Short mmCIF file of C-alpha atoms and ligand atoms in Angstrom, two decimals:
data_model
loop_
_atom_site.label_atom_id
_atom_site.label_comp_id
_atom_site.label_asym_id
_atom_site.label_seq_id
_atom_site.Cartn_x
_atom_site.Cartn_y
_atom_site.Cartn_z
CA UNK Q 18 -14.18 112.99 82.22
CA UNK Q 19 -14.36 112.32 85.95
CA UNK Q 20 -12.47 108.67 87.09
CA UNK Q 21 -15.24 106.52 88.29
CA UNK Q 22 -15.22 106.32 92.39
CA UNK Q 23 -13.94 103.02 93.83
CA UNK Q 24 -16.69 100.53 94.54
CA UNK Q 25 -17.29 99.73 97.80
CA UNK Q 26 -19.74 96.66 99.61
CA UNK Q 27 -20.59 95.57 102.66
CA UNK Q 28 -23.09 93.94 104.25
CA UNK Q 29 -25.10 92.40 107.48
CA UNK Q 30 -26.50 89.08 108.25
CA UNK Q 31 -30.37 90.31 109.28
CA UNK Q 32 -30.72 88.20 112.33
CA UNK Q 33 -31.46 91.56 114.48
CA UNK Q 34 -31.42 94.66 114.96
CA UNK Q 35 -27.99 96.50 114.61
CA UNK Q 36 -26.27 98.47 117.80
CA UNK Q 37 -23.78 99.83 119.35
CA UNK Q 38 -20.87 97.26 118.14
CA UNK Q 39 -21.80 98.07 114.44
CA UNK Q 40 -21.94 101.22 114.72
CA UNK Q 41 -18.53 102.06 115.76
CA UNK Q 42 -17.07 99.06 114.02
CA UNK Q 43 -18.50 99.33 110.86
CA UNK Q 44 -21.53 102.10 110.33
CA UNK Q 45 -18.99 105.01 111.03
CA UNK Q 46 -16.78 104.02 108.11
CA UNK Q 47 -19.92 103.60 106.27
CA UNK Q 48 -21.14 107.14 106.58
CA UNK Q 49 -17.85 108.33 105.34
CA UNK Q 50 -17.84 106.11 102.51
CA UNK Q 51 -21.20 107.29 101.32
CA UNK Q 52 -19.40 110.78 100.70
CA UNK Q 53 -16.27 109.74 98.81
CA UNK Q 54 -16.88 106.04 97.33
CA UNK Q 55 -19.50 104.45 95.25
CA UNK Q 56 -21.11 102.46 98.21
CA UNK Q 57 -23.36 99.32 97.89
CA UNK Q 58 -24.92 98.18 101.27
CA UNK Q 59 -26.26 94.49 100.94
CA UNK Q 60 -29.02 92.93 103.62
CA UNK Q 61 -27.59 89.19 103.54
CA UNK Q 62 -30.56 87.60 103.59
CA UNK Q 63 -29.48 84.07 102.12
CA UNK Q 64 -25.91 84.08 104.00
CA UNK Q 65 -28.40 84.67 107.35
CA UNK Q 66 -30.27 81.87 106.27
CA UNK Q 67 -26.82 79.03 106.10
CA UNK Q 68 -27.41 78.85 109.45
CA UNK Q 69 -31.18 79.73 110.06
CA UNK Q 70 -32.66 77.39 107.71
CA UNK Q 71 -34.97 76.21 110.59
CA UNK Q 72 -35.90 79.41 111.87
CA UNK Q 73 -36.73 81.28 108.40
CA UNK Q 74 -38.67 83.84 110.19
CA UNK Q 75 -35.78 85.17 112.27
CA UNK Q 76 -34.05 86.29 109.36
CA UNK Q 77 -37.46 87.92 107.05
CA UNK Q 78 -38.81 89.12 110.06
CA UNK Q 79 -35.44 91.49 110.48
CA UNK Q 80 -34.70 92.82 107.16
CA UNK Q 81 -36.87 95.98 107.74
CA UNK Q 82 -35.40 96.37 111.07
CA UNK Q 83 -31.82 96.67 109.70
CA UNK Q 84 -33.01 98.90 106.82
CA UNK Q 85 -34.81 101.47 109.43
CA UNK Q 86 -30.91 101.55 111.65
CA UNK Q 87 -29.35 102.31 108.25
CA UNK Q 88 -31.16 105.07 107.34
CA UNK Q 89 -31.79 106.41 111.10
CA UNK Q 90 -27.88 106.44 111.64
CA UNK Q 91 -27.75 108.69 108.71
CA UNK Q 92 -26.88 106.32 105.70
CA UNK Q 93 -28.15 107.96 102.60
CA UNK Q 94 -30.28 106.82 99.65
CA UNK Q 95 -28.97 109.20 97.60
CA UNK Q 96 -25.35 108.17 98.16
CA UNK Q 97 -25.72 104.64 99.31
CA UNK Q 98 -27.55 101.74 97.14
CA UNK Q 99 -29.07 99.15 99.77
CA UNK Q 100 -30.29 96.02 98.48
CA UNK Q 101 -31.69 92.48 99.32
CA UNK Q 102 -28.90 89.39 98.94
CA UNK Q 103 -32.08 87.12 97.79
CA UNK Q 104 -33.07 89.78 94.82
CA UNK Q 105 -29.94 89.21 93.49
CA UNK Q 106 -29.97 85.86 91.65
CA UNK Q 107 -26.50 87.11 89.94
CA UNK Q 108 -24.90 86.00 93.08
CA UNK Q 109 -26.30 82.35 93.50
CA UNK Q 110 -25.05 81.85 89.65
CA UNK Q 111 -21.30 83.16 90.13
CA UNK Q 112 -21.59 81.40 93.69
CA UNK Q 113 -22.44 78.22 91.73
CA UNK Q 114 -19.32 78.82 88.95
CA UNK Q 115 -17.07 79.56 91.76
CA UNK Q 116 -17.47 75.92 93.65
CA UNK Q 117 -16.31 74.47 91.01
CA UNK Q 118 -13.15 76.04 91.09
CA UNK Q 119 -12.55 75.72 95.25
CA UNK Q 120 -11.79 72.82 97.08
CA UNK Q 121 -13.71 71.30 99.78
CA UNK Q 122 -10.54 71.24 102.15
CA UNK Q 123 -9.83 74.36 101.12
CA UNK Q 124 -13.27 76.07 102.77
CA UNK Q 125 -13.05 73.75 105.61
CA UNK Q 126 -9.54 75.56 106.31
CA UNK Q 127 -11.04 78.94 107.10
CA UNK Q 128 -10.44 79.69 110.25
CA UNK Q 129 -13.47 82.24 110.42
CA UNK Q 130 -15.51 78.83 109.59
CA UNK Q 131 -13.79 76.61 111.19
CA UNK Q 132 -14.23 78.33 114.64
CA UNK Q 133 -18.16 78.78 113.52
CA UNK Q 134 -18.71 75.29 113.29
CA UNK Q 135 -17.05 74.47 116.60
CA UNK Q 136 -19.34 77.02 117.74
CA UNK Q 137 -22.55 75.66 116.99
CA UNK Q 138 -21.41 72.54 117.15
CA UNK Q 139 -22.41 71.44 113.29
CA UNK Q 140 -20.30 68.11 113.35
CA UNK Q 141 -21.66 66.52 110.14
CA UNK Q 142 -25.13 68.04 110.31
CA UNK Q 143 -23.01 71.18 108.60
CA UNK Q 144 -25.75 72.63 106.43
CA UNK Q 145 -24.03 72.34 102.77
CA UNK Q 146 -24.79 76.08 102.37
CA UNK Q 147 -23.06 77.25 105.40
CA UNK Q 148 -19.78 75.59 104.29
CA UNK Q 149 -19.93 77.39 101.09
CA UNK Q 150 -20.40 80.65 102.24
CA UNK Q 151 -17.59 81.75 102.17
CA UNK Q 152 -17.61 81.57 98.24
CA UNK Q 153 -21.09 82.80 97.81
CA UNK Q 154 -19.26 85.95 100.01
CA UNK Q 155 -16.74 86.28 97.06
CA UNK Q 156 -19.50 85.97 94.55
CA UNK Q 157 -21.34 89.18 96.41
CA UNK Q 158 -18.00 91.19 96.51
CA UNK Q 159 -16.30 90.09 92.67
CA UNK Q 160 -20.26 90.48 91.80
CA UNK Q 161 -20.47 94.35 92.34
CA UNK Q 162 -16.62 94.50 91.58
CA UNK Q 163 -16.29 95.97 94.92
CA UNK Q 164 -11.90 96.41 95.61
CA UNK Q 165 -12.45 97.86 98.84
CA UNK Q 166 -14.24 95.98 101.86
CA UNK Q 167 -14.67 97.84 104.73
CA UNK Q 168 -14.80 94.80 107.60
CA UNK Q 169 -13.27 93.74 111.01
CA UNK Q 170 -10.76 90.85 111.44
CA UNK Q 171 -12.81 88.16 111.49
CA UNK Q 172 -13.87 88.47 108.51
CA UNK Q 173 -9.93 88.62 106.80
CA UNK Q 174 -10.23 85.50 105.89
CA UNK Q 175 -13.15 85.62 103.10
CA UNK Q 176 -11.30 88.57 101.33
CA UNK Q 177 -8.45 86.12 101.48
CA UNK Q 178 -10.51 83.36 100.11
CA UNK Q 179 -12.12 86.04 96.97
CA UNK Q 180 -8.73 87.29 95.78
CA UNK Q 181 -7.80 83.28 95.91
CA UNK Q 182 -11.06 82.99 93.79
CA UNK Q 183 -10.35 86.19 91.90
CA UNK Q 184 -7.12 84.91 90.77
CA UNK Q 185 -8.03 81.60 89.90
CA UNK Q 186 -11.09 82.50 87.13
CA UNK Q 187 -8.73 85.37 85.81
CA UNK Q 188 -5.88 82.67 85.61
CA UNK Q 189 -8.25 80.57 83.97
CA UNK Q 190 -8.87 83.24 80.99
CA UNK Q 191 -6.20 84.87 81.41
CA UNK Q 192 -7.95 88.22 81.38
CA UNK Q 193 -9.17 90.49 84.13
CA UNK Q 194 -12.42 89.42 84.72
CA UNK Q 195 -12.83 89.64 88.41
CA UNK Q 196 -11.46 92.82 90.70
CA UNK Q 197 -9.59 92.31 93.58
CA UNK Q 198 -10.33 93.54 96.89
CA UNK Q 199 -8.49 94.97 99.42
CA UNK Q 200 -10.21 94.93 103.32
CA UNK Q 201 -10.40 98.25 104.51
CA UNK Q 202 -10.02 97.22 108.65
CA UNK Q 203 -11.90 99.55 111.02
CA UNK Q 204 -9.22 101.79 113.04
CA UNK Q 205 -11.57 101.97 116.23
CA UNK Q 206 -11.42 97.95 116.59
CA UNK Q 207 -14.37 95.70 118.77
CA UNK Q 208 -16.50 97.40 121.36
CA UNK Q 209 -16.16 95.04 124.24
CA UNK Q 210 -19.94 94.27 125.66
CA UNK Q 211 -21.12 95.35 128.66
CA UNK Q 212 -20.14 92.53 130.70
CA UNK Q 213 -16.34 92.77 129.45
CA UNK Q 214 -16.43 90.09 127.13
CA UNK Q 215 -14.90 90.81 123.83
CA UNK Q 216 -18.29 89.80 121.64
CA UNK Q 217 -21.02 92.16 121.54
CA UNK Q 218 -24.30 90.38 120.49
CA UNK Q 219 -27.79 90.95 121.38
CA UNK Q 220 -28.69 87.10 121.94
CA UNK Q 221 -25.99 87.81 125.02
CA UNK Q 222 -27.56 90.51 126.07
CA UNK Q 223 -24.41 92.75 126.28
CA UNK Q 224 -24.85 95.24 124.03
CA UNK Q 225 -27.86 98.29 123.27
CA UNK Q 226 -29.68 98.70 120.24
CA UNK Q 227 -30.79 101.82 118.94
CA UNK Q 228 -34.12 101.35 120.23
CA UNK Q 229 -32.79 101.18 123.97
CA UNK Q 230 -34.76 103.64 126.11
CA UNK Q 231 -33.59 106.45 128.71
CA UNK Q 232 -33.78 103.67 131.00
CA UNK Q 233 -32.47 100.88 129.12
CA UNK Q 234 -28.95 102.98 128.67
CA UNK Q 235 -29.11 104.03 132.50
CA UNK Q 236 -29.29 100.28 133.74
CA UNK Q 237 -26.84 99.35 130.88
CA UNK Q 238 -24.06 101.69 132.09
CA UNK Q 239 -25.00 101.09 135.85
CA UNK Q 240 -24.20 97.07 135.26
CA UNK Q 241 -21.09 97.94 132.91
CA UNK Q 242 -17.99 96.08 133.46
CA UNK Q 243 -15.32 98.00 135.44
CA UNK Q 244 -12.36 97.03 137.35
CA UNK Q 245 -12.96 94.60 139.97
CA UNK Q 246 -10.07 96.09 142.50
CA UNK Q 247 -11.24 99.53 142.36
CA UNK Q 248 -13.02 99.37 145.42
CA UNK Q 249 -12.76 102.40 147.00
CA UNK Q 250 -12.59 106.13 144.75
CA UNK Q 251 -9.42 106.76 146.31
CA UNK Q 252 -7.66 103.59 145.29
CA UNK Q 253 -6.13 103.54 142.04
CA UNK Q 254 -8.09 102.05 138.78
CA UNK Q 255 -7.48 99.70 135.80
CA UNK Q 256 -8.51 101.38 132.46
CA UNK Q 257 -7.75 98.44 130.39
CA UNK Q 258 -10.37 95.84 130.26
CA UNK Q 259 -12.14 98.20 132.17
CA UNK Q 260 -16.00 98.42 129.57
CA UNK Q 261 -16.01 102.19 130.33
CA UNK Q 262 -13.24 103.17 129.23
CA UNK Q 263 -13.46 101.42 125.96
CA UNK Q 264 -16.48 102.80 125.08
CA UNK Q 265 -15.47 106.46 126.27
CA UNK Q 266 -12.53 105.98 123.79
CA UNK Q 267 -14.73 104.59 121.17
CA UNK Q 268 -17.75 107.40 121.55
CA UNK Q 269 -16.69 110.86 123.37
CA UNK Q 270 -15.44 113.38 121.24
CA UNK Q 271 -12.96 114.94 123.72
CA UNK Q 272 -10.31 112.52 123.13
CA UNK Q 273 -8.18 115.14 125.47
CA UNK Q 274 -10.88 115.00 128.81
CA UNK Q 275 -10.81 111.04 128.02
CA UNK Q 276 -7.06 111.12 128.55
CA UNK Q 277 -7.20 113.25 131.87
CA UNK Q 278 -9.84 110.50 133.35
CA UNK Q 279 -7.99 107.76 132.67
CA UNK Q 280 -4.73 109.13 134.04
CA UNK Q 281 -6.78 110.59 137.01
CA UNK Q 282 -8.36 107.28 137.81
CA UNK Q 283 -5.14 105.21 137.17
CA UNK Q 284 -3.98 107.61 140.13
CA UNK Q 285 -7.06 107.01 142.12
CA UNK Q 286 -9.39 109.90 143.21
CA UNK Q 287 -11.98 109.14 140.49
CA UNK Q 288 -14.92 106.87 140.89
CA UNK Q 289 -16.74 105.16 138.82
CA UNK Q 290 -20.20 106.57 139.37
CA UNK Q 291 -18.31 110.17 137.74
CA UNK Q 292 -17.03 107.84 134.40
CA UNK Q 293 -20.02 105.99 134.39
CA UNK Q 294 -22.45 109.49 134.53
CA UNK Q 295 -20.06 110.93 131.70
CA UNK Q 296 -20.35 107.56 129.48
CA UNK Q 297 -24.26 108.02 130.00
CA UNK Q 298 -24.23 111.60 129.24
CA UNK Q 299 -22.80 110.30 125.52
CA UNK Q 300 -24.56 107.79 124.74
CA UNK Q 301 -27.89 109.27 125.07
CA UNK Q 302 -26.73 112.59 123.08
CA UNK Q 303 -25.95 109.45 120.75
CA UNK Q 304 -28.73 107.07 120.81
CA UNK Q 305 -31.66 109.94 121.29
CA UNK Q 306 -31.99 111.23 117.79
CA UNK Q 307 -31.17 108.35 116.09
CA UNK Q 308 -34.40 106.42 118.45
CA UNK Q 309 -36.71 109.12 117.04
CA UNK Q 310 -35.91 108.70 113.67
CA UNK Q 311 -35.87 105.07 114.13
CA UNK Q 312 -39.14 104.93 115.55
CA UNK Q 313 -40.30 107.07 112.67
CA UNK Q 314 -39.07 104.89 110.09
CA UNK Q 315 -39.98 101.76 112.04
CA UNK Q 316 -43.69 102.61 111.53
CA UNK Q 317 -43.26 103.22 107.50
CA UNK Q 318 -42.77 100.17 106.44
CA UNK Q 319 -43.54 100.65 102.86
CA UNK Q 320 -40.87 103.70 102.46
CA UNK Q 321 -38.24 101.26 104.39
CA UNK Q 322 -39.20 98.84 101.24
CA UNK Q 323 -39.10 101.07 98.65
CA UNK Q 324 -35.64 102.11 99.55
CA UNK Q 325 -34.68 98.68 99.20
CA UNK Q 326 -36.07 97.70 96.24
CA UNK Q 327 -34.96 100.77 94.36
CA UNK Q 328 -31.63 99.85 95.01
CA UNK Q 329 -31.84 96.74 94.83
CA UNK Q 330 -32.93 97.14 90.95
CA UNK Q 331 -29.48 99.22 90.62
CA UNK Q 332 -27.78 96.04 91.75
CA UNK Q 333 -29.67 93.45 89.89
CA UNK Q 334 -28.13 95.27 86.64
CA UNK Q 335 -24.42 95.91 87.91
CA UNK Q 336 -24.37 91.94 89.34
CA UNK Q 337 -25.88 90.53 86.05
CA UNK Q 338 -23.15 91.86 84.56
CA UNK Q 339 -20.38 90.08 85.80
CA UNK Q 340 -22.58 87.08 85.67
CA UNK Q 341 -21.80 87.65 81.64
CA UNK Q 342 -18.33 88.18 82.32
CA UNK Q 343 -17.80 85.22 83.76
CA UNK Q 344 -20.15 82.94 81.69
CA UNK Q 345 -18.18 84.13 78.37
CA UNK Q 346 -15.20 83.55 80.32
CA UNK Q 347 -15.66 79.91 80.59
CA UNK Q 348 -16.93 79.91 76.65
CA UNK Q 349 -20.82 79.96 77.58
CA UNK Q 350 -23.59 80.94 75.22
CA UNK Q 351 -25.02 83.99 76.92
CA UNK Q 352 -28.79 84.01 76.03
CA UNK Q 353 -30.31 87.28 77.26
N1 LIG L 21 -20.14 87.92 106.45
C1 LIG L 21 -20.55 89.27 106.74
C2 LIG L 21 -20.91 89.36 108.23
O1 LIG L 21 -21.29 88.36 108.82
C3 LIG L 21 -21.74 89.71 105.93
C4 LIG L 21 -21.49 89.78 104.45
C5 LIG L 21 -22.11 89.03 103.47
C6 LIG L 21 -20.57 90.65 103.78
N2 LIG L 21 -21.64 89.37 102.25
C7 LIG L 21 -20.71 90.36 102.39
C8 LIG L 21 -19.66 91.62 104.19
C9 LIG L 21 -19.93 91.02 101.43
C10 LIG L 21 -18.90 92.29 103.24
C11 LIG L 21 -19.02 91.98 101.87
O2 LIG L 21 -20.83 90.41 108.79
#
């Protein structure tokens, strides 16, 4: 009998479309996972909406849009289940068992959270829902029994807070209800945007989609972030900080010719116009077939749906299941 593989889950807020910071911090990994793990890709719908209540729209209006960059990158139905957070009413109920078993002060205290409400400056107009996210994140990952969460560093915190959660409702029995997780952190770190800073996002316009055009990539690279002192091609260069170099690190495949820029521009005697052309040369090889088959999925909605739903119906059964768990757990009647 073969082991069953490892259960893995992610998953993306659908406020827009996905680019070039989630695909080398996060859809990479993915596309590796697909091959080896058992690999659950969730559309997070309701955790969108904590903070988009008033703007409903913005969040339904993007689900298909995610759904086509999955499956243009290369993410597989065959190997990959996608499904809708919202479809999943499993997740609401554990998120609903959970709060009664996490503090108030204790969700407040995540930093992740914390620095999100400072952010959009919540005060006490905090939507309820967005302080509890956090547990309704530990109800998505404990819900699929996903032990390996593929994530970046911001997001430490809520595996931090599930294994917390994990280890309270299996205290609680005393049985191994819940799995623990482990975060599996991306080795290729953030993609600085193209004006240097360190958050890529599209409302900052720093970033390119997989939709961006010839053009769109040509003006992106032409504005990118380089260093400020390198004035002349003779003088020497700054690689660190310096956008172009980041994202030749993050997306050539020579890792060797990458080296011998940086050391010859370090030296001086390479401009930026030859790093820039190179960086351009990559990222349309990149971003060209994945726009076509973008484009082509983009226009079939109802395949994009069907995906989704399909897998989603996979999900609805493995989620309900813990839901069971968990309500026998606390001594429930489980009518079914
Ligand atoms: N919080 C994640 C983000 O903003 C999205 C997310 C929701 C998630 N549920 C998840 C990630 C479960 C991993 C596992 O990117």
């Amino acid at each position: 009998m073969s082991t069953p593989k490892t259960v893995v889950l992610t998953g993306d807020r659908p406020t827009g479309a996905l680019h070039l910071g989630h695909y080398v911090g996060s859809l990479q990994t993915r596309l590796l996972l697909q091959e080896s793990h058992q690999q659950y890709v969730m559309i997070a719908d309701m955790q969108a909406l904590t903070d988009n209540g008033h703007q409903p729209h913005k969040v339904a209006g993007n689900i298909l849009e995610v759904m086509a960059d999955y499956l243009a990158v290369g993410l597989d139905p065959q190997k990959t289940h996608f499904c809708l957070q919202s479809s999943l009413p499993a997740l609401a109920e554990l998120t609903l068992f959970y709060m009664n078993v996490v503090s108030v002060s204790r969700v407040e205290r995540n930093p992740t959270v914390k620095n999100e409400i400072r952010q959009k400056q919540f005060g006490r107009n905090i939507p309820a829902g967005f302080l509890m996210y956090p547990i309704s994140q530990a109800a998505d990952i404990t819900a699929f029994g996903a032990s390996c969460i593929p994530v970046g560093e911001d997001q430490l915190p809520m595996i931090e807070q599930t294994n917390e959660i994990v280890r309270k409702i299996n205290g609680l029995f005393d049985a191994d209800i819940l799995t623990p997780c482990k975060a599996l952190l991306s080795h290729t770190g953030r993609l600085p945007g193209i004006d240097g800073s360190a958050k890529m996002s599209k409302s900052m316009g720093n970033t390119l989609t997989f939709s961006a055009s010839e053009e769109d990539i040509h003006l992106a690279v032409k504005a990118m972030y380089t260093d400020p002192m390198h004035l002349k091609v003779s003088d020497p260069g700054q690689v660190e900080g310096n956008v172009v170099f980041s994202w030749l690190d993050a997306l050539h495949p020579d890792k060797k010719e990458v080296e011998r820029m940086k050391q010859c521009y370090r030296q001086g005697g390479l401009g930026d116009m030859v790093c820039k052309r190179a960086l351009e040369e990559q990222l349309h090889t990149l971003i060209t077939p994945i726009r076509a088959r973008r484009q082509a999925l983009i226009n079939d909605k109802a395949y994009l749906m069907s995906i989704l739903h399909e897998g989603t119906r996979v999900a609805q059964d493995v989620t309900a299941q813990t839901v069971v768990a968990v309500k026998r757990g606390f001594g429930l009647p489980v009518f079914e």
